[in-house]
PDB file of C-alpha atoms in Angstrom:
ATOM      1  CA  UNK A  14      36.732  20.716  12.832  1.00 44.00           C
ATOM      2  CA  UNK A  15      36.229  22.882   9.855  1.00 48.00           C
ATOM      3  CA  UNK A  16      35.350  25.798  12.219  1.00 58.00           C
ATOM      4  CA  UNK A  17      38.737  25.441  13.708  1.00 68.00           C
ATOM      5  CA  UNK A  18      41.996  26.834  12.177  1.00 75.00           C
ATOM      6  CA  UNK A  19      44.370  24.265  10.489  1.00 75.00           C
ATOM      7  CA  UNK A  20      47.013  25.841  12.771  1.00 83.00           C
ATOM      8  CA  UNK A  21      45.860  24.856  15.711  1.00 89.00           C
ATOM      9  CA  UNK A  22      47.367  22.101  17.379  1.00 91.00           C
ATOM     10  CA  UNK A  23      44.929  18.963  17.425  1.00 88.00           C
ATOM     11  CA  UNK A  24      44.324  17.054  20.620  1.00 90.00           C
ATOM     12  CA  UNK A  25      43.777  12.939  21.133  1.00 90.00           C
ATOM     13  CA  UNK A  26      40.438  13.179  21.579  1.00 91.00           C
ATOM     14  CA  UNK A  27      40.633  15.081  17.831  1.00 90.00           C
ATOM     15  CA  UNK A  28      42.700  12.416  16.307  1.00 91.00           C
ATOM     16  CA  UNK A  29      40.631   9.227  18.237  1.00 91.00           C
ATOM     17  CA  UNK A  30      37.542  11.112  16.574  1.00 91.00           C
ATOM     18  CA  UNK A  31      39.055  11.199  12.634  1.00 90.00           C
ATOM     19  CA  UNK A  32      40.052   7.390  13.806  1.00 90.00           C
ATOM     20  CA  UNK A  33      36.630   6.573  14.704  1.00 91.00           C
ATOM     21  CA  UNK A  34      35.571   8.232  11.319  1.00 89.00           C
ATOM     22  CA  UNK A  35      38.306   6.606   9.283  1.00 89.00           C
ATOM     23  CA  UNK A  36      37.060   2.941  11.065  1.00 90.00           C
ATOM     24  CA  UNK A  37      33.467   3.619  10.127  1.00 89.00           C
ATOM     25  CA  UNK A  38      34.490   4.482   6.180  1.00 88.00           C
ATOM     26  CA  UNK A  39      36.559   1.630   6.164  1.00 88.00           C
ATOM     27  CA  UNK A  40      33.804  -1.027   7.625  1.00 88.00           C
ATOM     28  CA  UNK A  41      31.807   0.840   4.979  1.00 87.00           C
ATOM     29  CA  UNK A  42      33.608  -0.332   1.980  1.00 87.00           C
ATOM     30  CA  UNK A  43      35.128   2.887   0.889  1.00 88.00           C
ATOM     31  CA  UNK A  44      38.746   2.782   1.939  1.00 88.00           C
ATOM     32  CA  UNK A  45      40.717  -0.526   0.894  1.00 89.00           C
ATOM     33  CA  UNK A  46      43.070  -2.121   4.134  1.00 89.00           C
ATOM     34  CA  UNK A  47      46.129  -0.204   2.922  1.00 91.00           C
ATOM     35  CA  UNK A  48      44.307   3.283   2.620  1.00 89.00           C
ATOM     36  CA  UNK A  49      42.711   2.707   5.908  1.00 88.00           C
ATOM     37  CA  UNK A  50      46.689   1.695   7.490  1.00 91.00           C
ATOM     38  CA  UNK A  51      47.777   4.797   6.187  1.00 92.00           C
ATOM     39  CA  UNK A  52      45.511   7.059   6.989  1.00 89.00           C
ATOM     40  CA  UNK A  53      45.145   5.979  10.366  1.00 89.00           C
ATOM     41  CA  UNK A  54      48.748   6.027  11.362  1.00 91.00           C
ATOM     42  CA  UNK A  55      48.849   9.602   9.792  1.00 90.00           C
ATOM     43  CA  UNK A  56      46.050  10.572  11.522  1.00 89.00           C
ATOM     44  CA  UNK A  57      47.780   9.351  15.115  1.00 90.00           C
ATOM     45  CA  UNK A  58      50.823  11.833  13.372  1.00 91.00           C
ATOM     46  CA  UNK A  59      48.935  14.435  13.013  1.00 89.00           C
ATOM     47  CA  UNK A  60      50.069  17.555  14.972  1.00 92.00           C
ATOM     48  CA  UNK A  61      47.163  19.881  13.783  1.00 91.00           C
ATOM     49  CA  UNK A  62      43.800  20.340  12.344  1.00 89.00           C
ATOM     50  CA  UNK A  63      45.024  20.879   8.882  1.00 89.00           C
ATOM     51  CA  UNK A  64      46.807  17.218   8.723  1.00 89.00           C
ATOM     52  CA  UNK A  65      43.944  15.886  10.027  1.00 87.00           C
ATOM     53  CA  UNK A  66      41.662  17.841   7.599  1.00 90.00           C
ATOM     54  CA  UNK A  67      42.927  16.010   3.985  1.00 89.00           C
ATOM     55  CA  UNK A  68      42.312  12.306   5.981  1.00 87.00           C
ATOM     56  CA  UNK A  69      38.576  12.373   5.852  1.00 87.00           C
ATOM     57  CA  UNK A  70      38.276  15.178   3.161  1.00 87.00           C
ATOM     58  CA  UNK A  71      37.020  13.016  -0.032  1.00 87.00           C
ATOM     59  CA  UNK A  72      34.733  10.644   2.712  1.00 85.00           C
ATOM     60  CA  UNK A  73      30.933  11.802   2.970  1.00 84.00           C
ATOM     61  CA  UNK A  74      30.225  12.804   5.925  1.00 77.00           C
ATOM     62  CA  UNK A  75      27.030  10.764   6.554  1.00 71.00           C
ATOM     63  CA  UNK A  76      26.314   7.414   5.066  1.00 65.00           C
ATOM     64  CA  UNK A  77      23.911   7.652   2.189  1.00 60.00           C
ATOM     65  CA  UNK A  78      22.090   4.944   3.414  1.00 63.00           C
ATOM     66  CA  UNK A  79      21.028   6.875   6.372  1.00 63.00           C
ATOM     67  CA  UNK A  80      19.507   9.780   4.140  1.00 60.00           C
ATOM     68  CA  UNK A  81      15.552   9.053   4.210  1.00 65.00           C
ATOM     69  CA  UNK A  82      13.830   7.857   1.115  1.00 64.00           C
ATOM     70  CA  UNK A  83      12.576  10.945  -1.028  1.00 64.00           C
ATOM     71  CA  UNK A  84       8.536  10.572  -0.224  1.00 61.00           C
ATOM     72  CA  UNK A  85       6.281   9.417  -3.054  1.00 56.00           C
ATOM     73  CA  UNK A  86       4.707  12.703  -4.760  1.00 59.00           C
ATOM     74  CA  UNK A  87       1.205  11.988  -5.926  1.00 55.00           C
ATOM     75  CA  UNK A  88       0.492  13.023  -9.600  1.00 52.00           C
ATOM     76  CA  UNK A  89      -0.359  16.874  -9.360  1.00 53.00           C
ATOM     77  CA  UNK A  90      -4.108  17.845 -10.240  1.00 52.00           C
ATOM     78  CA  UNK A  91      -5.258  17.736 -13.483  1.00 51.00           C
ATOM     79  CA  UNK A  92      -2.284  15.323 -14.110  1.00 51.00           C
ATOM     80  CA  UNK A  93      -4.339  12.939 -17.263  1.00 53.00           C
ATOM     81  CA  UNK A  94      -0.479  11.431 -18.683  1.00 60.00           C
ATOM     82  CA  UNK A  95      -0.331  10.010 -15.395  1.00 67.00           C
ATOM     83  CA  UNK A  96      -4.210   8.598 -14.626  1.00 66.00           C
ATOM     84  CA  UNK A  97      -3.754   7.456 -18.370  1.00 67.00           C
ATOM     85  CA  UNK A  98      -0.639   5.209 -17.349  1.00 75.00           C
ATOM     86  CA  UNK A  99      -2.717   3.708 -14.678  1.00 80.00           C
ATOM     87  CA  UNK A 100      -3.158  -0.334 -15.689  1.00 83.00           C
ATOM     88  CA  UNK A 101      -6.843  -0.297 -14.897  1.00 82.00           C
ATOM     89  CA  UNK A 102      -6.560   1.954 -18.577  1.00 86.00           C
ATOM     90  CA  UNK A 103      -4.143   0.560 -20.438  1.00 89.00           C
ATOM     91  CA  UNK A 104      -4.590  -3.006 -20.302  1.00 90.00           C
ATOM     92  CA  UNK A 105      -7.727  -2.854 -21.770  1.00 91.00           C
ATOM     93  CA  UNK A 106      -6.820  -0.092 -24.035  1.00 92.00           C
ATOM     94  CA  UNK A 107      -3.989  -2.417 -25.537  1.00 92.00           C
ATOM     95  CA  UNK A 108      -6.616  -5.592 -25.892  1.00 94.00           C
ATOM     96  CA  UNK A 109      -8.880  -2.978 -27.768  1.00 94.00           C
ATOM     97  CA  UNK A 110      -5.843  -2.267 -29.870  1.00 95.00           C
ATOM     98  CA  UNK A 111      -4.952  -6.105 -30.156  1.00 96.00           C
ATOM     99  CA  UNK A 112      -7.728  -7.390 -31.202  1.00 96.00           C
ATOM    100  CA  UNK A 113      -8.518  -4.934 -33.652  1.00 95.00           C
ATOM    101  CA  UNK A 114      -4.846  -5.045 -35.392  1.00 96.00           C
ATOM    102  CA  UNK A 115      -5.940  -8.824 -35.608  1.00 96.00           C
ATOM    103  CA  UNK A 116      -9.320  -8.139 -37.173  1.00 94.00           C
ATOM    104  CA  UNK A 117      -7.785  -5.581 -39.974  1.00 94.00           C
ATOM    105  CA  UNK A 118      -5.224  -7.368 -40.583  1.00 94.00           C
ATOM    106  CA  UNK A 119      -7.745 -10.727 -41.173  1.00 92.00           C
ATOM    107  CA  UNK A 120      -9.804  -8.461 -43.508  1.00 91.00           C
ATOM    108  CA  UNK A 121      -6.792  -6.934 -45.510  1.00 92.00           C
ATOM    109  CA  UNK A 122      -5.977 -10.552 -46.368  1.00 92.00           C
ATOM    110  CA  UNK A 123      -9.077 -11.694 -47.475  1.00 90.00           C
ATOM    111  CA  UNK A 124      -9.510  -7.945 -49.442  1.00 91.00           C
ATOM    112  CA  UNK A 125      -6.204  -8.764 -50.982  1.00 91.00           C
ATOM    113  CA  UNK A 126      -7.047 -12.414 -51.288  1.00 91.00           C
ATOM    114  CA  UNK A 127     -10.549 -12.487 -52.454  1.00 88.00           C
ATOM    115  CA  UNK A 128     -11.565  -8.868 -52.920  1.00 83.00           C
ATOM    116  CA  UNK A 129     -13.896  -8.884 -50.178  1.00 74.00           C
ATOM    117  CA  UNK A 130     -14.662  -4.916 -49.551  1.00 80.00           C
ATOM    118  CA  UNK A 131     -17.076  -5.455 -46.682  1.00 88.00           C
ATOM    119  CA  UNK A 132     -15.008  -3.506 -43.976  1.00 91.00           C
ATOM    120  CA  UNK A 133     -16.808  -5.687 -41.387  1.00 91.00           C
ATOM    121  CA  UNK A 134     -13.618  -5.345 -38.419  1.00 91.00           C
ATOM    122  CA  UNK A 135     -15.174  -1.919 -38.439  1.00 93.00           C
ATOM    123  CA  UNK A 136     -18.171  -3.475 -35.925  1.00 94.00           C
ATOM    124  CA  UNK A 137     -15.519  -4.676 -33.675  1.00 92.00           C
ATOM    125  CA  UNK A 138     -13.933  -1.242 -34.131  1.00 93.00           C
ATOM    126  CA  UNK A 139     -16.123   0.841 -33.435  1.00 94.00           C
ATOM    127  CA  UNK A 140     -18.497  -0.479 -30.214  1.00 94.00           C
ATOM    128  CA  UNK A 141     -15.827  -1.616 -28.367  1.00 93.00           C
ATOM    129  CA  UNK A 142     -14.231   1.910 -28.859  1.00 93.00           C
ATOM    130  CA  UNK A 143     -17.153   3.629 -28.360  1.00 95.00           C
ATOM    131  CA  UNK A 144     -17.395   1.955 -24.852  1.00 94.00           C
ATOM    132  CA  UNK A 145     -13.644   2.290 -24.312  1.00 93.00           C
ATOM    133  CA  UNK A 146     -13.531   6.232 -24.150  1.00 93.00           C
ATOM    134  CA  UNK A 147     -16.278   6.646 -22.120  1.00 92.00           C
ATOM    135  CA  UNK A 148     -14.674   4.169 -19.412  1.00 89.00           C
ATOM    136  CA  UNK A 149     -11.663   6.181 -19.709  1.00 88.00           C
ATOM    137  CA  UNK A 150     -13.742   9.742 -19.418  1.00 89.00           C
ATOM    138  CA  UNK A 151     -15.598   8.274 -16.318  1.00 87.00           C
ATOM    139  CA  UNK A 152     -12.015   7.275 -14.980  1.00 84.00           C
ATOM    140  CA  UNK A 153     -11.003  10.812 -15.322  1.00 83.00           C
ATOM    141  CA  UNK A 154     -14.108  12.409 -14.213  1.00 84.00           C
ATOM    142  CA  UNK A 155     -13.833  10.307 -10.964  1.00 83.00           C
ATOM    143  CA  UNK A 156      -9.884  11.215 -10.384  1.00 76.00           C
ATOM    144  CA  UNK A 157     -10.633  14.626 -10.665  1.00 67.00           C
ATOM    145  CA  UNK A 158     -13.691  14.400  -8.221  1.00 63.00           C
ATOM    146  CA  UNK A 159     -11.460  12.501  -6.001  1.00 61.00           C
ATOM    147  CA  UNK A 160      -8.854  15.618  -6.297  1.00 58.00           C
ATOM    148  CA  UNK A 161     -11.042  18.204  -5.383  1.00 56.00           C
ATOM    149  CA  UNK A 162     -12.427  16.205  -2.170  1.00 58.00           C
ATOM    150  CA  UNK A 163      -9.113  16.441  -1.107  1.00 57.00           C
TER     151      UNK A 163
END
C-alpha cells in the first residue's frame, strides 16, 4: 500500500486486508476492544489508500516474536576478559581468594592480639597461588590453541 497514492480509491479486497491486519494486532494485545471497533469500522469507511494508511500506521508490521533470535557470537580471538569469566577460572580463583582473606585476617588478630609476627598465611598464599596462575596460563594457552585450529 505505501507504493500506492493516498488518492487512489481503495478496493474491498484493500480494506478486508487492513481488517485482517487490524484482527491480527488486536489478537496480539496491542489494540484494546474499543480501538480495534473503531478502527475497523473506519477502515470498512475508508474510500482511499490514505484513510486506510493512518489505521495500521503506529502497528509493526511483523510481530517481534517472529524476528529470529540474534545468534550467539563466540568471544573473538585473543578475547582473555572473556576465557577469564569462564567458571572453570573463577570459582577456584574466588576459593583462593577466600581462604586466604580468612587466613590474614586469623593472623592480623593474633598479631594484634598476641604480637605474633610470623606471617605464616603467607604458605597458604603463596603455593596455592603459585599453582593457580599457571592453571589459568595453561587455560589460556589451550583457548588460544583451540582458536587457531579453527
Amino acid at each position: 500500500m505505501s507504493e500506492q497514492s493516498p488518492e487512489i480509491r481503495a478496493s474491498d479486497s484493500d480494506r478486508d486486508r487492513v481488517a485482517k491486519l487490524l484482527q491480527e494486532h488486536f489478537a496480539q494485545g496491542r489494540l484494546d476492544s474499543e480501538e480495534f471497533s473503531g478502527r475497523l469500522e473506519s477502515a470498512y469507511r475508508a474510500r482511499t489508500h490514505g484513510d486506510l494508511r493512518p489505521l495500521t500506521e503506529d502497528l509493526p508490521e511483523r510481530d517481534l516474536a517472529d524476528l529470529p533470535a540474534e545468534p550467539v557470537r563466540p568471544a573473538a580471538r585473543g578475547d582473555q576478559p572473556a576465557l577469564l569469566r569462564d567458571p572453570a577460572l573463577l570459582i577456584p580463583w574466588g576459593l583462593w581468594a577466600g581462604v586466604n582473606t580468612l587466613c590474614f585476617t586469623i593472623w592480623l588478630i593474633l598479631y594484634l592480639a598476641e604480637g605474633a609476627t610470623y606471617p605464616w598465611f603467607l604458605w597458604v598464599l603463596g603455593p596455592w597461588g603459585i599453582v593457580m596462575v599457571f592453571i589459568t596460563l595453561a587455560a589460556v594457552a589451550t583457548d588460544r590453541g583451540a582458536d587457531a585450529a579453527e
